[in-house]
Coordinates of C-alpha atoms and ligand atoms in Angstrom, one line a residue:
X1 CA 0.0 0.0 0.0
X2 CA 2.8 2.4 1.0
X3 CA 4.4 1.7 -2.4
X4 CA 1.2 2.5 -4.2
X5 CA 0.9 5.9 -2.3
X6 CA 4.5 6.8 -3.2
X7 CA 4.2 5.9 -6.8
X8 CA 1.1 8.0 -7.1
X9 CA 2.1 10.9 -4.9
X10 CA 2.1 13.5 -7.7
X11 CA -1.3 12.3 -9.0
X12 CA -2.7 12.5 -5.4
X13 CA -1.5 16.1 -5.1
X14 CA -3.1 17.1 -8.4
X15 CA -6.4 15.5 -7.3
X16 CA -6.4 17.2 -3.9
X17 CA -5.5 20.6 -5.4
X18 CA -8.6 20.3 -7.6
X19 CA -10.6 20.4 -4.3
X20 CA -8.8 23.6 -3.3
X21 CA -8.4 22.9 0.4
X22 CA -7.4 26.1 2.0
X23 CA -6.9 24.9 5.6
X24 CA -3.5 25.0 7.2
X25 CA -2.3 21.6 8.3
X26 CA 0.5 20.5 10.5
X27 CA 3.8 20.3 8.7
X28 CA 5.1 16.8 8.3
X29 CA 8.1 15.9 10.3
X30 CA 11.3 16.2 8.3
X31 CA 11.8 12.4 8.2
X32 CA 8.2 12.0 6.9
X33 CA 8.8 14.6 4.2
X34 CA 12.0 12.7 3.3
X35 CA 10.0 9.6 2.6
X36 CA 7.9 11.4 0.0
X37 CA 4.4 11.0 1.5
X38 CA 2.2 14.1 1.1
X39 CA -0.1 15.5 3.7
X40 CA -3.6 14.0 3.7
X41 CA -5.4 15.8 6.5
X42 CA -7.0 19.2 5.9
X43 CA -8.8 21.2 8.5
X44 CA -11.5 23.3 6.9
X45 CA -11.1 27.0 7.5
X46 CA -14.7 28.0 6.6
X47 CA -16.2 25.4 8.9
X48 CA -14.6 25.3 12.3
X49 CA -14.3 21.8 13.7
X50 CA -14.5 20.0 10.4
X51 CA -11.6 18.2 8.9
X52 CA -11.2 16.5 5.6
X53 CA -9.1 13.4 4.9
X54 CA -8.4 12.5 1.3
X55 CA -7.3 8.9 0.6
X56 CA -6.1 7.5 -2.7
X57 CA -7.7 4.3 -4.0
X58 CA -6.3 2.0 -6.6
X59 CA -9.0 1.8 -9.2
X60 CA -9.0 -1.7 -10.8
X61 CA -9.4 -0.2 -14.3
X62 CA -7.7 3.1 -15.0
X63 CA -6.1 5.8 -12.8
X64 CA -6.1 5.9 -9.0
X65 CA -9.1 7.8 -7.6
X66 CA -9.5 10.1 -4.6
X67 CA -11.9 9.2 -1.8
X68 CA -12.7 11.9 0.7
X69 CA -14.0 11.7 4.3
X70 CA -14.9 14.4 6.7
X71 CA -15.1 14.4 10.5
X72 CA -16.5 16.8 13.0
X73 CA -14.9 17.6 16.4
X74 CA -15.6 20.3 18.9
X75 CA -12.4 22.2 18.3
X76 CA -9.6 21.7 15.8
X77 CA -6.0 22.8 16.1
X78 CA -3.9 22.9 13.0
X79 CA -0.1 22.3 12.6
X80 CA 0.7 25.9 13.4
X81 CA -0.9 25.8 16.8
X82 CA 1.6 25.5 19.7
X83 CA 1.0 23.4 22.8
X84 CA 0.9 26.6 24.8
X85 CA -2.1 27.8 22.7
X86 CA -3.8 24.5 23.2
X87 CA -3.2 24.9 26.9
X88 CA -4.7 28.4 27.0
X89 CA -7.7 27.3 24.9
X90 CA -8.6 23.9 26.4
X91 CA -6.7 23.1 29.6
X92 CA -6.1 26.2 31.6
X93 CA -9.6 26.1 33.1
X94 CA -9.0 22.6 34.5
X95 CA -6.4 24.0 36.9
X96 CA -8.6 26.4 39.0
X97 CA -11.4 23.9 38.7
X98 CA -9.3 21.2 40.5
X99 CA -7.8 23.8 42.8
X100 CA -11.4 24.5 44.0
X101 CA -12.3 20.9 44.6
X102 CA -13.4 19.6 41.1
X103 CA -12.0 16.7 39.1
X104 CA -10.3 17.8 35.9
X105 CA -9.2 15.1 33.4
X106 CA -7.3 15.4 30.1
X107 CA -6.8 12.4 27.8
X108 CA -4.5 12.5 24.7
X109 CA -5.7 9.8 22.3
X110 CA -4.4 8.9 18.9
X111 CA -2.5 6.4 16.7
X112 CA 1.2 5.7 17.4
X113 CA 3.5 8.6 16.5
X114 CA 0.7 11.2 16.3
X115 CA 2.1 13.4 19.1
X116 CA 0.3 12.4 22.4
X117 CA 3.4 12.2 24.5
X118 CA 4.7 15.4 22.8
X119 CA 1.5 17.2 23.8
X120 CA 0.9 15.8 27.3
X121 CA 4.5 16.3 28.5
X122 CA 4.4 20.0 27.6
X123 CA 0.9 20.3 29.1
X124 CA 2.2 18.8 32.4
X125 CA 4.8 21.4 32.6
X126 CA 2.4 24.2 31.9
X127 CA 0.0 22.9 34.5
X128 CA 2.9 22.8 37.0
X129 CA 3.7 26.5 36.2
X130 CA 0.0 27.5 36.7
X131 CA -0.3 25.6 40.0
X132 CA 2.9 27.0 41.4
X133 CA 3.1 30.6 40.2
X134 CA 1.0 31.8 43.2
X135 CA -1.8 33.2 41.0
X136 CA -4.5 30.9 42.5
X137 CA -6.2 32.0 45.7
X138 CA -5.7 30.3 49.0
X139 CA -3.3 27.7 50.4
X140 CA -3.2 24.2 49.1
X141 CA -1.0 21.1 49.4
X142 CA -0.1 19.6 46.1
X143 CA 0.7 15.9 45.7
X144 CA 1.8 14.2 42.5
X145 CA 1.7 10.5 41.6
X146 CA 2.7 9.3 38.1
X147 CA 1.9 5.7 37.2
X148 CA 2.2 3.6 34.0
X149 CA -0.5 1.1 33.1
X150 CA 0.3 -1.8 30.9
X151 CA -2.6 -4.3 30.6
X152 CA -3.7 -4.9 34.2
X153 CA -0.3 -4.1 35.6
X154 CA 0.6 -0.7 37.0
X155 CA 4.0 0.7 37.9
X156 CA 5.1 3.8 39.9
X157 CA 7.1 6.0 37.6
X158 CA 8.4 8.1 40.5
X159 CA 9.7 5.0 42.4
X160 CA 11.7 3.2 39.7
X161 CA 8.8 1.3 38.3
X162 CA 7.8 -0.4 41.6
X163 CA 4.6 -2.4 40.9
X164 CA 1.4 -0.8 42.1
X165 CA -1.9 -2.6 42.9
X166 CA -5.2 -1.1 41.9
X167 CA -7.6 -1.9 44.7
X168 CA -11.1 -0.7 45.7
X169 CA -11.4 0.0 49.5
X170 CA -14.5 -0.6 51.6
X171 CA -15.7 2.9 50.8
X172 CA -15.6 2.1 47.1
X173 CA -12.6 4.4 46.5
X174 CA -9.9 3.2 44.2
X175 CA -6.5 3.1 45.9
X176 CA -3.2 2.8 44.2
X177 CA -1.5 0.6 46.8
X178 CA 2.3 0.9 46.6
X179 CA 2.3 4.2 44.7
X180 CA 4.0 7.1 46.3
X181 CA 2.5 10.5 46.5
X182 CA 5.1 13.3 46.4
X183 CA 4.3 16.5 48.2
X184 CA 5.6 19.3 46.0
X185 CA 6.5 22.7 47.1
X186 CA 7.9 24.4 44.0
X187 CA 7.6 24.5 40.3
X188 CA 11.1 23.1 39.8
X189 CA 10.4 20.2 42.1
X190 CA 7.3 19.3 40.1
X191 CA 9.2 19.7 36.8
X192 CA 11.9 17.4 38.0
X193 CA 9.4 14.7 39.0
X194 CA 7.6 15.0 35.6
X195 CA 11.0 14.5 33.8
X196 CA 12.0 11.7 36.1
X197 CA 8.7 9.9 35.3
X198 CA 9.2 10.3 31.6
X199 CA 12.6 8.6 31.8
X200 CA 11.0 5.6 33.5
X201 CA 8.3 5.1 30.9
X202 CA 8.3 1.9 28.9
X203 CA 8.8 2.5 25.2
X204 CA 9.3 0.2 22.2
X205 CA 9.7 0.9 18.6
X206 CA 6.7 0.7 16.2
X207 CA 7.0 1.3 12.5
X208 CA 5.7 4.9 13.0
X209 CA 7.5 5.8 16.2
X210 CA 11.0 4.7 17.5
X211 CA 10.1 5.6 21.1
X212 CA 6.4 4.5 21.2
X213 CA 4.8 4.5 24.6
X214 CA 3.5 1.0 25.0
X215 CA 1.4 1.9 28.1
X216 CA -0.9 4.5 29.4
X217 CA 0.8 7.1 31.7
X218 CA -1.4 8.7 34.3
X219 CA -0.2 11.8 36.1
X220 CA -2.5 12.4 39.1
X221 CA -2.2 15.7 40.9
X222 CA -4.1 15.9 44.2
X223 CA -4.8 19.4 45.4
X224 CA -5.7 19.3 49.1
X225 CA -7.4 22.3 50.7
X226 CA -6.5 21.9 54.4
X227 CA -9.1 24.6 55.4
X228 CA -12.0 22.7 53.8
X229 CA -10.5 19.3 54.2
X230 CA -11.3 18.5 50.6
X231 CA -9.3 17.3 47.6
X232 CA -9.4 18.5 44.0
X233 CA -7.9 16.1 41.4
X234 CA -6.3 16.7 38.1
X235 CA -5.5 13.7 35.8
X236 CA -3.3 14.1 32.8
X237 CA -3.4 10.9 30.8
X238 CA -1.1 10.1 27.9
X239 CA -2.7 7.0 26.4
X240 CA -0.8 4.3 24.6
X241 CA -0.9 4.4 20.8
X242 CA -4.1 3.0 19.2
X243 CA -2.3 1.5 16.3
X244 CA -3.3 -1.6 14.2
X245 CA -1.2 -4.7 14.7
X246 CA 0.4 -4.1 11.3
X247 CA 2.3 -1.1 12.8
X248 CA 4.2 -3.3 15.2
X249 CA 7.9 -3.7 14.1
X250 CA 8.3 -7.1 15.7
X251 CA 5.3 -9.4 15.8
X252 CA 6.0 -11.4 19.0
X253 CA 3.2 -13.0 20.9
X254 CA 3.8 -10.5 23.8
X255 CA 3.6 -7.5 21.5
X256 CA 0.4 -8.9 19.9
X257 CA -1.1 -9.4 23.4
X258 CA 0.0 -5.9 24.4
X259 CA -1.7 -4.4 21.4
X260 CA -4.9 -6.3 22.1
X261 CA -4.9 -5.1 25.7
X262 CA -4.3 -1.5 24.6
X263 CA -7.1 -1.6 22.1
X264 CA -9.4 -3.2 24.6
X265 CA -8.8 -0.6 27.2
X266 CA -9.3 2.2 24.7
X267 CA -12.6 0.7 23.7
X268 CA -13.7 0.5 27.3
X269 CA -12.6 4.1 27.8
X270 CA -14.7 5.2 24.9
X271 CA -17.7 3.4 26.3
X272 CA -17.1 5.0 29.7
X273 CA -16.8 8.5 28.3
X274 CA -20.0 8.1 26.3
X275 CA -21.8 6.4 29.1
X276 CA -20.9 9.1 31.6
X277 CA -22.1 11.9 29.3
X278 CA -25.4 10.0 28.9
X279 CA -25.7 9.3 32.6
X280 CA -25.1 13.0 33.4
X281 CA -27.7 14.1 30.8
X282 CA -30.3 11.7 32.2
X283 CA -29.7 12.9 35.8
X284 CA -30.0 16.5 34.6
X285 CA -33.3 15.7 32.9
X286 CA -34.7 14.2 36.1
X287 CA -33.8 10.5 35.7
X288 CA -34.5 8.0 32.9
X289 CA -38.1 8.1 31.7
X290 CA -40.0 4.8 31.6
X291 CA -38.8 3.8 28.0
X292 CA -35.4 5.4 28.3
X293 CA -32.5 3.0 28.8
X294 CA -30.3 3.7 31.9
X295 CA -26.8 4.7 30.8
X296 CA -24.2 2.0 31.3
X297 CA -20.7 3.1 32.4
X298 CA -18.5 -0.1 32.4
X299 CA -15.6 1.5 34.4
X300 CA -14.7 -1.8 36.1
X301 CA -13.8 -3.5 32.8
X302 CA -10.3 -2.1 32.5
X303 CA -7.5 -1.1 34.8
X304 CA -7.4 2.4 33.2
X305 CA -11.0 3.2 33.9
X306 CA -10.8 1.6 37.4
X307 CA -8.0 4.0 38.3
X308 CA -10.2 6.8 36.9
X309 CA -13.3 5.7 38.8
X310 CA -13.7 9.2 40.3
X311 CA -14.3 10.4 36.8
X312 CA -16.6 7.7 35.5
X313 CA -18.7 6.3 38.4
X314 CA -22.2 7.5 37.8
X315 CA -22.9 7.3 41.5
X316 CA -20.2 9.9 42.2
X317 CA -21.6 13.3 42.9
X318 CA -18.3 15.1 42.3
X319 CA -18.1 17.8 39.7
X320 CA -16.0 16.6 36.7
X321 CA -14.6 18.3 33.6
X322 CA -13.1 16.1 30.9
X323 CA -11.1 17.1 27.8
X324 CA -10.0 14.6 25.1
X325 CA -7.4 15.6 22.6
X326 CA -7.3 13.4 19.6
X327 CA -3.9 13.6 18.0
X328 CA -3.5 12.9 14.2
X329 CA -0.5 12.3 12.0
X330 CA -1.2 14.2 8.7
X331 CA 0.8 11.9 6.5
X332 CA -0.9 10.0 3.6
X333 CA 1.0 7.0 4.9
X334 CA -1.0 7.1 8.1
X335 CA -4.4 7.9 6.6
X336 CA -6.1 4.7 7.8
X337 CA -5.2 5.2 11.5
X338 CA -5.9 9.0 11.2
X339 CA -9.5 8.1 10.1
X340 CA -9.8 5.7 13.0
X341 CA -8.6 8.3 15.5
X342 CA -11.1 10.9 14.2
X343 CA -13.9 8.4 14.1
X344 CA -13.1 7.6 17.8
X345 CA -13.2 11.4 18.6
X346 CA -16.5 11.7 16.7
X347 CA -18.0 8.9 18.8
X348 CA -17.2 10.9 21.9
X349 CA -19.5 13.6 20.8
X350 CA -22.6 12.1 22.4
X351 CA -26.0 13.3 21.4
X352 CA -27.4 14.2 24.7
X353 CA -31.0 13.1 25.2
X354 CA -33.2 16.1 25.4
X355 CA -35.6 16.8 28.2
X356 CA -39.4 16.7 27.5
X357 CA -39.9 19.8 25.5
X358 CA -43.6 19.8 26.1
X359 CA -43.1 20.2 29.8
X360 CA -40.4 22.8 30.3
X361 CA -39.9 24.0 33.9
X362 CA -38.5 27.5 34.0
X363 CA -38.3 27.4 37.7
X364 CA -36.2 24.2 37.9
X365 CA -32.5 25.0 37.5
X366 CA -31.7 21.3 37.1
X367 CA -33.4 21.3 33.7
X368 CA -31.9 24.6 32.4
X369 CA -29.9 24.7 29.2
X370 CA -26.8 26.9 29.1
X371 CA -28.8 29.6 27.4
X372 CA -31.6 29.6 30.0
X373 CA -29.0 29.6 32.8
X374 CA -27.1 32.6 31.3
X375 CA -30.4 34.4 31.0
X376 CA -31.3 33.8 34.6
X377 CA -27.8 34.8 35.8
X378 CA -28.1 38.1 33.8
X379 CA -31.5 38.9 35.4
X380 CA -30.8 37.8 38.9
X381 CA -27.2 38.4 39.9
X382 CA -27.8 41.9 41.2
X383 CA -25.5 44.9 41.0
X384 CA -22.7 44.8 39.9
X385 CA -23.8 42.0 37.6
X386 CA -22.1 38.6 37.7
X387 CA -21.0 37.9 34.1
X388 CA -22.8 34.8 32.8
X389 CA -20.0 34.0 30.3
X390 CA -17.5 33.9 33.2
X391 CA -19.7 32.0 35.7
X392 CA -21.2 29.4 33.3
X393 CA -19.4 29.6 29.8
X394 CA -20.7 26.2 28.8
X395 CA -22.4 24.6 31.8
X396 CA -26.1 23.6 32.0
X397 CA -28.1 24.3 35.2
X398 CA -27.3 20.8 36.5
X399 CA -23.6 21.2 35.9
X400 CA -23.5 24.6 37.7
X401 CA -25.3 23.2 40.7
X402 CA -22.7 20.5 40.9
X403 CA -19.8 22.9 40.8
X404 CA -17.9 23.0 44.1
X405 CA -18.7 26.1 46.2
X406 CA -15.2 27.4 46.0
X407 CA -15.1 27.2 42.2
X408 CA -18.5 28.8 41.9
X409 CA -17.3 31.7 44.2
X410 CA -14.0 32.2 42.5
X411 CA -15.7 32.4 39.1
X412 CA -18.2 35.0 40.4
X413 CA -15.4 37.1 41.9
X414 CA -13.9 37.4 38.4
X415 CA -16.7 39.8 37.5
X416 CA -15.6 43.4 38.2
X417 CA -16.8 44.8 41.6
X418 CA -18.5 41.6 42.8
X419 CA -18.0 40.9 46.5
X420 CA -17.7 37.5 48.3
X421 CA -21.0 38.3 50.1
X422 CA -22.9 38.9 46.9
X423 CA -21.4 35.7 45.5
X424 CA -22.6 33.7 48.4
X425 CA -26.1 35.3 48.4
X426 CA -26.4 34.6 44.7
X427 CA -25.4 30.9 45.1
X428 CA -28.0 30.6 47.9
X429 CA -30.6 32.1 45.6
X430 CA -29.9 29.5 42.9
X431 CA -30.0 26.7 45.4
X432 CA -33.1 28.0 47.0
X433 CA -34.7 27.9 43.6
X434 CA -33.5 24.3 43.0
X435 CA -34.9 23.2 46.4
X436 CA -38.2 25.0 45.8
X437 CA -38.5 23.3 42.4
X438 CA -38.2 19.9 44.2
X439 CA -40.7 21.0 46.8
X440 CA -43.2 22.0 44.2
X441 CA -42.7 18.6 42.5
X442 CA -43.1 16.7 45.8
X443 CA -46.1 18.7 46.9
X444 CA -47.8 18.0 43.6
X445 CA -47.1 14.3 43.8
X446 CA -48.2 14.0 47.4
X447 CA -51.8 12.6 47.5
X448 CA -53.9 14.5 50.0
X449 CA -55.5 11.7 51.9
X450 CA -57.3 13.7 54.5
X451 CA -58.8 17.1 53.5
X452 CA -58.4 18.3 57.1
X453 CA -54.7 17.9 56.7
X454 CA -54.5 19.9 53.5
X455 CA -53.7 23.4 52.9
X456 CA -54.7 26.2 55.2
X457 CA -51.7 28.0 56.7
X458 CA -51.9 28.2 60.4
X459 CA -54.1 25.2 60.8
X460 CA -52.7 22.6 63.2
X461 CA -51.7 20.1 60.6
X462 CA -51.1 22.4 57.6
X463 CA -48.3 21.4 55.3
X464 CA -46.5 24.6 55.8
X465 CA -46.2 24.0 59.6
X466 CA -44.7 20.6 59.0
X467 CA -41.8 22.2 57.1
X468 CA -40.7 24.2 60.1
X469 CA -39.4 23.4 63.6
X470 CA -42.1 25.7 65.0
X471 CA -44.7 24.3 67.4
X472 CA -47.6 22.7 65.5
X473 CA -50.1 24.6 67.8
X474 CA -49.5 28.3 67.4
X475 CA -51.3 29.0 70.7
X476 CA -48.6 27.3 72.7
X477 CA -46.0 29.9 71.6
X478 CA -47.1 32.2 74.4
X479 CA -45.7 29.7 77.0
X480 CA -41.9 30.0 77.8
X481 CA -40.0 27.5 75.7
X482 CA -38.4 25.8 78.7
X483 CA -41.9 24.7 79.8
X484 CA -42.9 23.2 76.5
X485 CA -39.8 21.4 75.4
X486 CA -40.6 18.6 72.9
X487 CA -38.7 16.4 70.5
X488 CA -37.8 18.3 67.3
X489 CA -37.5 21.6 69.0
X490 CA -34.3 23.5 68.1
X491 CA -32.6 25.4 70.8
X492 CA -29.5 27.6 71.1
X493 CA -27.3 26.7 74.1
X494 CA -24.3 27.9 76.1
X495 CA -21.5 25.4 76.4
X496 CA -21.8 23.8 79.8
X497 CA -18.5 23.1 81.7
X498 CA -18.6 19.4 81.1
X499 CA -18.8 19.9 77.3
X500 CA -15.8 22.3 77.0
X501 CA -13.8 21.5 73.9
X502 CA -16.9 20.6 72.0
X503 CA -16.9 23.7 69.8
X504 CA -19.0 23.8 66.7
X505 CA -17.0 26.3 64.6
X506 CA -19.7 28.8 65.0
X507 CA -20.6 31.1 67.9
X508 CA -24.2 30.1 67.6
X509 CA -24.5 26.7 69.2
X510 CA -27.6 24.8 68.1
X511 CA -29.1 21.5 69.0
X512 CA -32.3 19.6 68.3
X513 CA -34.1 17.9 71.2
X514 CA -34.3 14.2 70.8
X515 CA -35.9 13.0 74.1
X516 CA -35.8 13.5 77.9
X517 CA -32.7 11.7 79.3
X518 CA -34.9 9.3 81.4
X519 CA -36.4 7.9 78.2
X520 CA -33.0 6.7 77.0
X521 CA -32.7 2.9 77.0
X522 CA -29.5 0.9 77.0
X523 CA -26.1 2.5 77.2
X524 CA -25.8 5.6 75.2
X525 CA -22.6 7.6 74.8
X526 CA -22.4 11.3 73.8
X527 CA -20.0 12.7 71.2
X528 CA -17.2 12.8 73.8
X529 CA -17.7 9.1 74.5
X530 CA -19.2 9.8 78.0
X531 CA -22.1 7.5 78.9
X532 CA -25.1 9.8 79.1
X533 CA -27.5 7.6 81.0
X534 CA -25.8 6.3 84.2
X535 CA -28.4 4.1 85.9
X536 CA -29.5 4.2 89.5
X537 CA -32.0 1.6 90.6
X538 CA -32.6 0.7 87.0
X539 CA -33.6 4.3 86.0
X540 CA -31.6 6.7 83.9
X541 CA -30.2 9.5 86.0
X542 CA -31.9 12.5 84.5
X543 CA -30.2 14.8 87.1
X544 CA -26.6 14.1 86.0
X545 CA -25.2 12.0 88.9
X546 CA -26.8 14.0 91.6
X547 CA -25.6 17.4 90.6
X548 CA -28.1 20.2 91.1
X549 CA -29.4 20.8 87.7
X550 CA -32.7 21.2 85.8
X551 CA -34.2 18.5 83.5
X552 CA -31.8 17.0 81.0
X553 CA -32.3 16.1 77.4
X554 CA -30.6 14.0 74.8
X555 CA -29.9 16.3 71.9
X556 CA -28.2 16.2 68.4
X557 CA -25.9 18.9 67.3
X558 CA -26.9 21.3 64.5
X559 CA -23.9 22.8 62.7
X560 CA -23.6 25.3 59.9
X561 CA -23.9 23.7 56.5
X562 CA -22.0 24.3 53.3
X563 CA -24.4 26.8 52.0
X564 CA -25.0 30.2 53.5
X565 CA -28.0 30.1 55.9
X566 CA -28.1 26.3 55.8
X567 CA -27.6 24.0 58.8
X568 CA -26.8 20.3 59.1
X569 CA -28.5 18.0 61.6
X570 CA -25.8 15.7 63.0
X571 CA -27.9 12.8 64.5
X572 CA -24.8 10.9 65.3
X573 CA -23.2 13.7 67.3
X574 CA -25.3 13.6 70.5
X575 CA -24.9 15.5 73.7
X576 CA -26.9 15.9 76.9
X577 CA -28.1 19.4 77.6
X578 CA -29.3 20.7 80.9
X579 CA -32.4 22.9 80.4
X580 CA -30.5 25.7 82.3
X581 CA -27.9 25.8 79.6
X582 CA -30.5 26.4 76.9
X583 CA -30.7 29.9 75.8
X584 CA -33.7 30.2 73.5
X585 CA -35.8 28.4 70.9
X586 CA -34.7 28.8 67.3
X587 CA -36.9 28.2 64.4
X588 CA -35.4 26.2 61.5
X589 CA -37.3 26.0 58.2
X590 CA -37.0 22.6 56.4
X591 CA -37.4 21.9 52.8
X592 CA -38.2 18.8 50.9
X593 CA -35.1 18.8 48.9
X594 CA -32.6 18.9 51.7
X595 CA -34.5 17.3 54.7
Ligands
ATP601 N1 3.1 19.1 17.1 C1 4.4 18.5 16.9 N2 5.3 19.3 16.3 C2 6.5 18.8 16.1 N3 6.9 17.5 16.3 C3 5.9 16.7 16.8 C4 4.6 17.2 17.1 N4 3.9 16.1 17.6 C5 4.7 15.1 17.6 N5 5.9 15.4 17.2 C6 7.0 14.4 17.0 O1 6.5 13.2 16.5 C7 7.2 12.1 17.1 C8 6.1 11.2 17.7 O2 5.5 11.8 18.8 P1 5.0 11.2 20.1 O3 6.1 10.3 20.7 O4 4.5 12.2 21.0 O5 3.9 10.2 19.6 P2 2.8 9.4 20.4 O6 1.5 9.8 19.9 O7 3.1 9.5 21.9 O8 3.1 7.9 19.9 P3 3.0 6.5 20.7 O9 1.6 6.2 20.8 O10 3.7 5.6 19.8 O11 3.6 6.7 22.0 C9 8.1 12.6 18.1 O12 9.4 12.7 17.5 C10 7.7 14.0 18.4 O13 8.7 14.9 18.7
MG602 MG1 3.6 8.3 23.4

């Protein structure tokens, strides 16, 4: 085939010229030019994202003919584009995203010799520079791990290729047992580690690349925020070449098995990326409808996707952003693999199932498209306005709701004049709307079995009253709260001497009453491991071992939640409160979405 291409190179160029492709394409490497193969990949200038590939076919009767194919991708970079420009266009956003608690992932995919390692190794350096140049707000601890995956075996590239086991712990979190995490303090330290890992990568020659990576290299950067005790993750993945078996220089049994394993893991990766996009889309549209198939994400089928479980597990609620760069060799000699690479890239462009257009819900942010979300931001962000293109350049409502709070705030603060307070209030407003949309849905779906329980506000069993910690009977509010303590009442309290050290990070200490201490059965311990119900003559000691105090109650702590004005009920953090230490009754409003 190669001989056929070379013999007809002049004819090929004449045929291609007749199509007048005006796109700029990546220059061929000097050695490729020397072999005489022309360029066969032509990005269209008039149609961004569309690329033409022209192949030459040997017509059985007469002259060779040209066969053209076109592929569409989201963004196309031609040969003149530098890796720095690709970084600015595609990758730079992943860094603050992971810095603020998200999971950013970049894959470089493509046939052997197409430039994956070339691209990812420079991107790793640029990421290191962004992380370490001090431009990101706050203090973080940065850990780096670089492993190499060949089939089901993994090796630590920062520990002289020590074998690593991929295990799932009892919490379902993938652990790289045996891999070392390096805490990095400076840009240079990080660069050294990246270079060291590159030198330990396994390579072997293929016909297209003398130093072909015969494994997937995963660079994992964990960004720990000690203040929030949360981790952001950044994965930079240089995939093994997706070449056909014919590209292998030496056809040993091991090399054939290696190629099979690589192709199998790339196929699982494609299914996982597609499955995850579909799963996310179904969640955004309120779950699969009766006839809609549940999206399948087979992340357990390969070691690569098991390591990246965080990214693919549909059960994970973490915000993820994934970028795939398909690398293509423009040479006519590589036209077959280039078509396969672009076909793979096209398959990742999943058609997202649309929500039921007949039933749009303008008050449910989960169902908003990017345009609806931007419109809402423009009308509701206050003064000075929060710029929709900065807060949600591409996100849907569901994706913005899943954005970590720190990332949401840092995006809002990029709009001129916007304060942290405005940002928090705006996020609360969005969440309130999301919660209300659930409440409306739930209320509508709740059958009203007893008309006396139905609607009127202020009636004893009205729905509104059941969404609050207020007393069900408004008449009792006139009685001092200490004389009408009941389960479910929320009180503020002063820290009694025996609970010193039990601070709740907020000056306002809140607890919800569970029951009088005498009602507690069995041995119950509080959050400081003290037995709360010492028994005397078979009865719980409600007076606290004879001390002169008022009635005592078993309570659960209520602590500030993640969102402004939201609180979390910690049923497992129990304390005993003396009525004397209670300050006043506090009313908490519940909502169906968060209760
Ligand atoms: N954009 C580019 N500009 C100049 N040279 C490039 C570019 N991309 C790749 N190369 C060169 O092409 C050759 C092959 O690149 P690289 O090793 O990155 O391929 P690969 O996709 O990682 O292949 P494999 O799958 O076999 O590992 C290298 O010599 C590299 O320097
Ligand atoms: Mg490589």
